[in-house]
């Protein structure tokens, strides 16, 4: 579609289809990204939930780690959900030996902070930046943000104070899965960032 934001979903592992379908529904021109040349053809990237250690390993096998890091450094907007948040964090706690992230968000994130898959749950979150209506968030073996540096901003926390959504520039990281609860506002926020960056570059 002419004029649509050109965005990619990192398609190495995880819930790729759900993000791609939601982005297309919101009017984006969506590419599944597995190779550097596919990343070079988009203006924004979603890193889906899945298993962060597997995404890390496959990103290196497919030659994607350094191009994604370079894209982050160059200001490409990115949305990371669950494992995607882990991949966007500068520091990961409880990582497996040798595990690396792409980095970009000045935060410390703990893997699997909410326990096993059977301990998954849903919660309503207040997110002032998204308006008065609460966000319905699904947590599935999600990470938690243990600390946030001065460059990053907290968007949402659970009632017990655990931080579950952070933002830094064009990077947005969520502990939960908006793509499976019908919540579109985070994806819209991401697409707005993509449009702003492409307009500035035009």
PDB file of C-alpha atoms in Angstrom:
ATOM      1  CA  UNK A   1       0.000   0.000   0.000  1.00  0.00           C
ATOM      2  CA  UNK A   2       1.500   3.338  -1.042  1.00  0.00           C
ATOM      3  CA  UNK A   3       2.447   5.537   1.879  1.00  0.00           C
ATOM      4  CA  UNK A   4       2.117   2.724   4.401  1.00  0.00           C
ATOM      5  CA  UNK A   5       4.849   2.362   7.034  1.00  0.00           C
ATOM      6  CA  UNK A   6       7.339  -0.303   5.910  1.00  0.00           C
ATOM      7  CA  UNK A   7       7.963  -2.473   8.941  1.00  0.00           C
ATOM      8  CA  UNK A   8       9.476  -5.875   9.577  1.00  0.00           C
ATOM      9  CA  UNK A   9       8.846  -8.645  12.078  1.00  0.00           C
ATOM     10  CA  UNK A  10      11.992 -10.537  13.043  1.00  0.00           C
ATOM     11  CA  UNK A  11      11.007 -14.025  11.902  1.00  0.00           C
ATOM     12  CA  UNK A  12      13.670 -16.229  13.465  1.00  0.00           C
ATOM     13  CA  UNK A  13      11.491 -17.685  16.242  1.00  0.00           C
ATOM     14  CA  UNK A  14       8.408 -16.808  18.299  1.00  0.00           C
ATOM     15  CA  UNK A  15       4.914 -15.454  17.697  1.00  0.00           C
ATOM     16  CA  UNK A  16       5.726 -13.840  14.371  1.00  0.00           C
ATOM     17  CA  UNK A  17       2.352 -14.312  12.648  1.00  0.00           C
ATOM     18  CA  UNK A  18       0.349 -12.566  15.367  1.00  0.00           C
ATOM     19  CA  UNK A  19       2.444  -9.404  15.110  1.00  0.00           C
ATOM     20  CA  UNK A  20       2.459  -9.472  11.315  1.00  0.00           C
ATOM     21  CA  UNK A  21      -1.337  -9.825  11.204  1.00  0.00           C
ATOM     22  CA  UNK A  22      -1.906  -6.986  13.681  1.00  0.00           C
ATOM     23  CA  UNK A  23       0.484  -4.627  11.898  1.00  0.00           C
ATOM     24  CA  UNK A  24      -1.153  -5.378   8.544  1.00  0.00           C
ATOM     25  CA  UNK A  25      -4.553  -4.715  10.129  1.00  0.00           C
ATOM     26  CA  UNK A  26      -3.246  -1.296  11.192  1.00  0.00           C
ATOM     27  CA  UNK A  27      -2.256  -0.493   7.611  1.00  0.00           C
ATOM     28  CA  UNK A  28       1.447  -1.287   7.653  1.00  0.00           C
ATOM     29  CA  UNK A  29       3.393  -2.853   4.792  1.00  0.00           C
ATOM     30  CA  UNK A  30       4.832  -5.878   6.628  1.00  0.00           C
ATOM     31  CA  UNK A  31       7.938  -7.920   5.774  1.00  0.00           C
ATOM     32  CA  UNK A  32       9.115 -11.036   7.607  1.00  0.00           C
ATOM     33  CA  UNK A  33      12.790 -10.348   8.322  1.00  0.00           C
ATOM     34  CA  UNK A  34      15.357 -13.146   8.421  1.00  0.00           C
ATOM     35  CA  UNK A  35      18.262 -11.666   6.457  1.00  0.00           C
ATOM     36  CA  UNK A  36      20.180  -8.375   6.556  1.00  0.00           C
ATOM     37  CA  UNK A  37      18.885  -7.302   3.151  1.00  0.00           C
ATOM     38  CA  UNK A  38      15.286  -7.670   4.405  1.00  0.00           C
ATOM     39  CA  UNK A  39      16.107  -5.522   7.443  1.00  0.00           C
ATOM     40  CA  UNK A  40      17.610  -2.894   5.141  1.00  0.00           C
ATOM     41  CA  UNK A  41      14.285  -2.656   3.263  1.00  0.00           C
ATOM     42  CA  UNK A  42      12.166  -1.681   6.312  1.00  0.00           C
ATOM     43  CA  UNK A  43      11.904   1.422   8.485  1.00  0.00           C
ATOM     44  CA  UNK A  44      10.955  -0.268  11.757  1.00  0.00           C
ATOM     45  CA  UNK A  45      11.248  -3.730  13.344  1.00  0.00           C
ATOM     46  CA  UNK A  46       9.191  -5.799  15.780  1.00  0.00           C
ATOM     47  CA  UNK A  47      11.053  -8.396  17.847  1.00  0.00           C
ATOM     48  CA  UNK A  48       8.405 -10.907  18.954  1.00  0.00           C
ATOM     49  CA  UNK A  49       8.017 -13.032  22.027  1.00  0.00           C
ATOM     50  CA  UNK A  50       9.558 -16.489  22.020  1.00  0.00           C
ATOM     51  CA  UNK A  51      12.765 -17.744  23.616  1.00  0.00           C
ATOM     52  CA  UNK A  52      15.372 -14.998  23.908  1.00  0.00           C
ATOM     53  CA  UNK A  53      18.348 -17.380  23.959  1.00  0.00           C
ATOM     54  CA  UNK A  54      17.134 -18.987  20.718  1.00  0.00           C
ATOM     55  CA  UNK A  55      16.508 -15.608  19.058  1.00  0.00           C
ATOM     56  CA  UNK A  56      20.022 -14.557  20.100  1.00  0.00           C
ATOM     57  CA  UNK A  57      21.593 -17.742  18.730  1.00  0.00           C
ATOM     58  CA  UNK A  58      19.673 -17.639  15.441  1.00  0.00           C
ATOM     59  CA  UNK A  59      20.364 -13.923  14.968  1.00  0.00           C
ATOM     60  CA  UNK A  60      24.072 -14.750  14.945  1.00  0.00           C
ATOM     61  CA  UNK A  61      23.664 -17.781  12.678  1.00  0.00           C
ATOM     62  CA  UNK A  62      21.641 -15.706  10.181  1.00  0.00           C
ATOM     63  CA  UNK A  63      24.072 -12.777  10.361  1.00  0.00           C
ATOM     64  CA  UNK A  64      21.438 -10.511  11.896  1.00  0.00           C
ATOM     65  CA  UNK A  65      22.969  -9.509  15.223  1.00  0.00           C
ATOM     66  CA  UNK A  66      25.273  -6.752  13.996  1.00  0.00           C
ATOM     67  CA  UNK A  67      22.848  -5.333  11.398  1.00  0.00           C
ATOM     68  CA  UNK A  68      20.140  -5.036  14.080  1.00  0.00           C
ATOM     69  CA  UNK A  69      22.573  -3.373  16.483  1.00  0.00           C
ATOM     70  CA  UNK A  70      23.581  -0.973  13.713  1.00  0.00           C
ATOM     71  CA  UNK A  71      19.923  -0.222  12.935  1.00  0.00           C
ATOM     72  CA  UNK A  72      19.267   0.538  16.620  1.00  0.00           C
ATOM     73  CA  UNK A  73      22.297   2.850  16.715  1.00  0.00           C
ATOM     74  CA  UNK A  74      21.031   4.585  13.562  1.00  0.00           C
ATOM     75  CA  UNK A  75      17.647   5.275  15.177  1.00  0.00           C
ATOM     76  CA  UNK A  76      15.376   2.627  13.648  1.00  0.00           C
ATOM     77  CA  UNK A  77      12.202   2.326  15.768  1.00  0.00           C
ATOM     78  CA  UNK A  78      11.700  -1.114  17.298  1.00  0.00           C
ATOM     79  CA  UNK A  79       9.027  -2.800  19.399  1.00  0.00           C
ATOM     80  CA  UNK A  80      10.067  -5.784  21.513  1.00  0.00           C
ATOM     81  CA  UNK A  81       7.518  -7.941  23.339  1.00  0.00           C
ATOM     82  CA  UNK A  82       8.469 -10.477  26.038  1.00  0.00           C
ATOM     83  CA  UNK A  83      11.648 -12.052  24.598  1.00  0.00           C
ATOM     84  CA  UNK A  84      11.872  -8.974  22.384  1.00  0.00           C
ATOM     85  CA  UNK A  85      12.176  -6.782  25.484  1.00  0.00           C
ATOM     86  CA  UNK A  86      15.060  -8.977  26.670  1.00  0.00           C
ATOM     87  CA  UNK A  87      16.763  -8.570  23.293  1.00  0.00           C
ATOM     88  CA  UNK A  88      16.441  -4.755  23.465  1.00  0.00           C
ATOM     89  CA  UNK A  89      17.757  -4.451  27.031  1.00  0.00           C
ATOM     90  CA  UNK A  90      21.351  -3.381  27.594  1.00  0.00           C
ATOM     91  CA  UNK A  91      21.715  -5.860  30.493  1.00  0.00           C
ATOM     92  CA  UNK A  92      20.076  -9.284  30.951  1.00  0.00           C
ATOM     93  CA  UNK A  93      19.953 -11.086  34.311  1.00  0.00           C
ATOM     94  CA  UNK A  94      19.538 -14.887  34.462  1.00  0.00           C
ATOM     95  CA  UNK A  95      20.713 -15.243  30.865  1.00  0.00           C
ATOM     96  CA  UNK A  96      22.120 -18.583  29.784  1.00  0.00           C
ATOM     97  CA  UNK A  97      25.904 -18.815  29.400  1.00  0.00           C
ATOM     98  CA  UNK A  98      27.082 -16.746  26.457  1.00  0.00           C
ATOM     99  CA  UNK A  99      23.675 -15.190  25.778  1.00  0.00           C
ATOM    100  CA  UNK A 100      23.759 -11.667  24.346  1.00  0.00           C
ATOM    101  CA  UNK A 101      21.164  -9.018  23.630  1.00  0.00           C
ATOM    102  CA  UNK A 102      20.999  -6.418  20.873  1.00  0.00           C
ATOM    103  CA  UNK A 103      20.820  -3.663  23.492  1.00  0.00           C
ATOM    104  CA  UNK A 104      19.546  -0.149  23.057  1.00  0.00           C
ATOM    105  CA  UNK A 105      17.328   0.361  26.121  1.00  0.00           C
ATOM    106  CA  UNK A 106      19.144   1.528  29.251  1.00  0.00           C
ATOM    107  CA  UNK A 107      17.593  -1.123  31.497  1.00  0.00           C
ATOM    108  CA  UNK A 108      18.345  -4.319  33.395  1.00  0.00           C
ATOM    109  CA  UNK A 109      15.855  -7.077  32.524  1.00  0.00           C
ATOM    110  CA  UNK A 110      15.424 -10.449  34.255  1.00  0.00           C
ATOM    111  CA  UNK A 111      14.440 -13.449  32.113  1.00  0.00           C
ATOM    112  CA  UNK A 112      11.447 -15.615  33.088  1.00  0.00           C
ATOM    113  CA  UNK A 113      10.731 -13.386  36.098  1.00  0.00           C
ATOM    114  CA  UNK A 114       7.103 -14.516  36.222  1.00  0.00           C
ATOM    115  CA  UNK A 115       7.844 -18.231  36.416  1.00  0.00           C
ATOM    116  CA  UNK A 116       6.794 -21.068  34.156  1.00  0.00           C
ATOM    117  CA  UNK A 117       4.204 -21.047  31.390  1.00  0.00           C
ATOM    118  CA  UNK A 118       1.564 -22.545  33.708  1.00  0.00           C
ATOM    119  CA  UNK A 119       1.926 -19.417  35.856  1.00  0.00           C
ATOM    120  CA  UNK A 120       0.880 -17.145  32.987  1.00  0.00           C
ATOM    121  CA  UNK A 121      -1.670 -14.469  33.874  1.00  0.00           C
ATOM    122  CA  UNK A 122      -3.455 -11.378  32.605  1.00  0.00           C
ATOM    123  CA  UNK A 123      -3.519  -7.971  34.254  1.00  0.00           C
ATOM    124  CA  UNK A 124      -4.877  -4.504  33.561  1.00  0.00           C
ATOM    125  CA  UNK A 125      -2.252  -1.783  33.428  1.00  0.00           C
ATOM    126  CA  UNK A 126      -2.532   1.980  33.587  1.00  0.00           C
ATOM    127  CA  UNK A 127      -0.447   3.539  30.797  1.00  0.00           C
ATOM    128  CA  UNK A 128      -0.862   7.321  30.863  1.00  0.00           C
ATOM    129  CA  UNK A 129       0.781   7.753  27.443  1.00  0.00           C
ATOM    130  CA  UNK A 130      -1.913   5.571  25.843  1.00  0.00           C
ATOM    131  CA  UNK A 131      -4.913   7.350  27.338  1.00  0.00           C
ATOM    132  CA  UNK A 132      -7.334   6.711  30.209  1.00  0.00           C
ATOM    133  CA  UNK A 133      -8.424   3.187  29.294  1.00  0.00           C
ATOM    134  CA  UNK A 134      -6.361   0.424  30.945  1.00  0.00           C
ATOM    135  CA  UNK A 135      -4.229  -1.960  28.922  1.00  0.00           C
ATOM    136  CA  UNK A 136      -5.157  -5.643  29.064  1.00  0.00           C
ATOM    137  CA  UNK A 137      -1.789  -7.408  29.255  1.00  0.00           C
ATOM    138  CA  UNK A 138      -1.034 -11.142  28.945  1.00  0.00           C
ATOM    139  CA  UNK A 139       2.123 -12.323  30.719  1.00  0.00           C
ATOM    140  CA  UNK A 140       3.561 -15.655  29.498  1.00  0.00           C
ATOM    141  CA  UNK A 141       6.896 -16.532  31.128  1.00  0.00           C
ATOM    142  CA  UNK A 142       7.629 -12.838  30.778  1.00  0.00           C
ATOM    143  CA  UNK A 143      10.683 -10.865  31.834  1.00  0.00           C
ATOM    144  CA  UNK A 144      10.584  -7.976  34.296  1.00  0.00           C
ATOM    145  CA  UNK A 145      12.525  -4.724  34.214  1.00  0.00           C
ATOM    146  CA  UNK A 146      14.618  -4.679  37.388  1.00  0.00           C
ATOM    147  CA  UNK A 147      16.056  -1.204  36.931  1.00  0.00           C
ATOM    148  CA  UNK A 148      15.927   1.627  34.431  1.00  0.00           C
ATOM    149  CA  UNK A 149      18.769   4.013  33.654  1.00  0.00           C
ATOM    150  CA  UNK A 150      18.407   7.752  33.059  1.00  0.00           C
ATOM    151  CA  UNK A 151      18.065   7.381  29.284  1.00  0.00           C
ATOM    152  CA  UNK A 152      14.946   5.180  29.492  1.00  0.00           C
ATOM    153  CA  UNK A 153      11.397   5.961  30.607  1.00  0.00           C
ATOM    154  CA  UNK A 154       8.986   3.709  32.507  1.00  0.00           C
ATOM    155  CA  UNK A 155       5.607   3.395  30.773  1.00  0.00           C
ATOM    156  CA  UNK A 156       3.855   0.821  32.962  1.00  0.00           C
ATOM    157  CA  UNK A 157       4.226  -1.198  36.148  1.00  0.00           C
ATOM    158  CA  UNK A 158       2.196  -3.842  37.945  1.00  0.00           C
ATOM    159  CA  UNK A 159       0.408  -2.857  41.194  1.00  0.00           C
ATOM    160  CA  UNK A 160       3.335  -4.363  43.136  1.00  0.00           C
ATOM    161  CA  UNK A 161       5.702  -1.924  41.420  1.00  0.00           C
ATOM    162  CA  UNK A 162       7.402  -4.325  39.011  1.00  0.00           C
ATOM    163  CA  UNK A 163       8.153  -2.458  35.774  1.00  0.00           C
ATOM    164  CA  UNK A 164       6.748  -4.133  32.654  1.00  0.00           C
ATOM    165  CA  UNK A 165       6.964  -1.494  29.895  1.00  0.00           C
ATOM    166  CA  UNK A 166       9.812   0.871  29.040  1.00  0.00           C
ATOM    167  CA  UNK A 167      10.668   3.228  26.221  1.00  0.00           C
ATOM    168  CA  UNK A 168      13.825   4.931  25.015  1.00  0.00           C
ATOM    169  CA  UNK A 169      13.613   7.103  21.932  1.00  0.00           C
ATOM    170  CA  UNK A 170      12.153   4.933  19.203  1.00  0.00           C
ATOM    171  CA  UNK A 171      12.616   1.706  21.193  1.00  0.00           C
ATOM    172  CA  UNK A 172       9.623   0.265  23.061  1.00  0.00           C
ATOM    173  CA  UNK A 173       9.951  -2.840  25.244  1.00  0.00           C
ATOM    174  CA  UNK A 174       7.063  -4.764  26.848  1.00  0.00           C
ATOM    175  CA  UNK A 175       7.093  -7.746  29.240  1.00  0.00           C
ATOM    176  CA  UNK A 176       3.719  -8.865  27.908  1.00  0.00           C
ATOM    177  CA  UNK A 177       1.930  -9.761  24.658  1.00  0.00           C
ATOM    178  CA  UNK A 178      -0.457  -7.059  23.375  1.00  0.00           C
ATOM    179  CA  UNK A 179      -0.725  -8.920  20.069  1.00  0.00           C
ATOM    180  CA  UNK A 180      -2.717 -11.746  21.698  1.00  0.00           C
ATOM    181  CA  UNK A 181      -5.169  -9.663  23.763  1.00  0.00           C
ATOM    182  CA  UNK A 182      -6.417  -7.414  20.971  1.00  0.00           C
ATOM    183  CA  UNK A 183      -4.516  -4.404  22.363  1.00  0.00           C
ATOM    184  CA  UNK A 184      -3.424  -2.249  19.403  1.00  0.00           C
ATOM    185  CA  UNK A 185      -2.195   0.955  21.040  1.00  0.00           C
ATOM    186  CA  UNK A 186       1.429  -0.102  21.501  1.00  0.00           C
ATOM    187  CA  UNK A 187       1.665  -1.161  17.857  1.00  0.00           C
ATOM    188  CA  UNK A 188       0.058   2.148  16.847  1.00  0.00           C
ATOM    189  CA  UNK A 189       2.634   3.995  18.973  1.00  0.00           C
ATOM    190  CA  UNK A 190       5.404   2.037  17.252  1.00  0.00           C
ATOM    191  CA  UNK A 191       3.977   2.847  13.798  1.00  0.00           C
ATOM    192  CA  UNK A 192       3.737   6.532  14.746  1.00  0.00           C
ATOM    193  CA  UNK A 193       7.458   6.426  15.584  1.00  0.00           C
ATOM    194  CA  UNK A 194       8.199   4.802  12.221  1.00  0.00           C
ATOM    195  CA  UNK A 195       6.203   7.471  10.371  1.00  0.00           C
ATOM    196  CA  UNK A 196       7.979  10.245  12.278  1.00  0.00           C
ATOM    197  CA  UNK A 197      11.426   8.859  11.456  1.00  0.00           C
ATOM    198  CA  UNK A 198      10.626   8.344   7.765  1.00  0.00           C
ATOM    199  CA  UNK A 199       9.095  11.822   7.504  1.00  0.00           C
ATOM    200  CA  UNK A 200      12.192  13.372   9.071  1.00  0.00           C
ATOM    201  CA  UNK A 201      14.411  11.493   6.611  1.00  0.00           C
ATOM    202  CA  UNK A 202      12.351  12.456   3.558  1.00  0.00           C
TER     203      UNK A 202
END
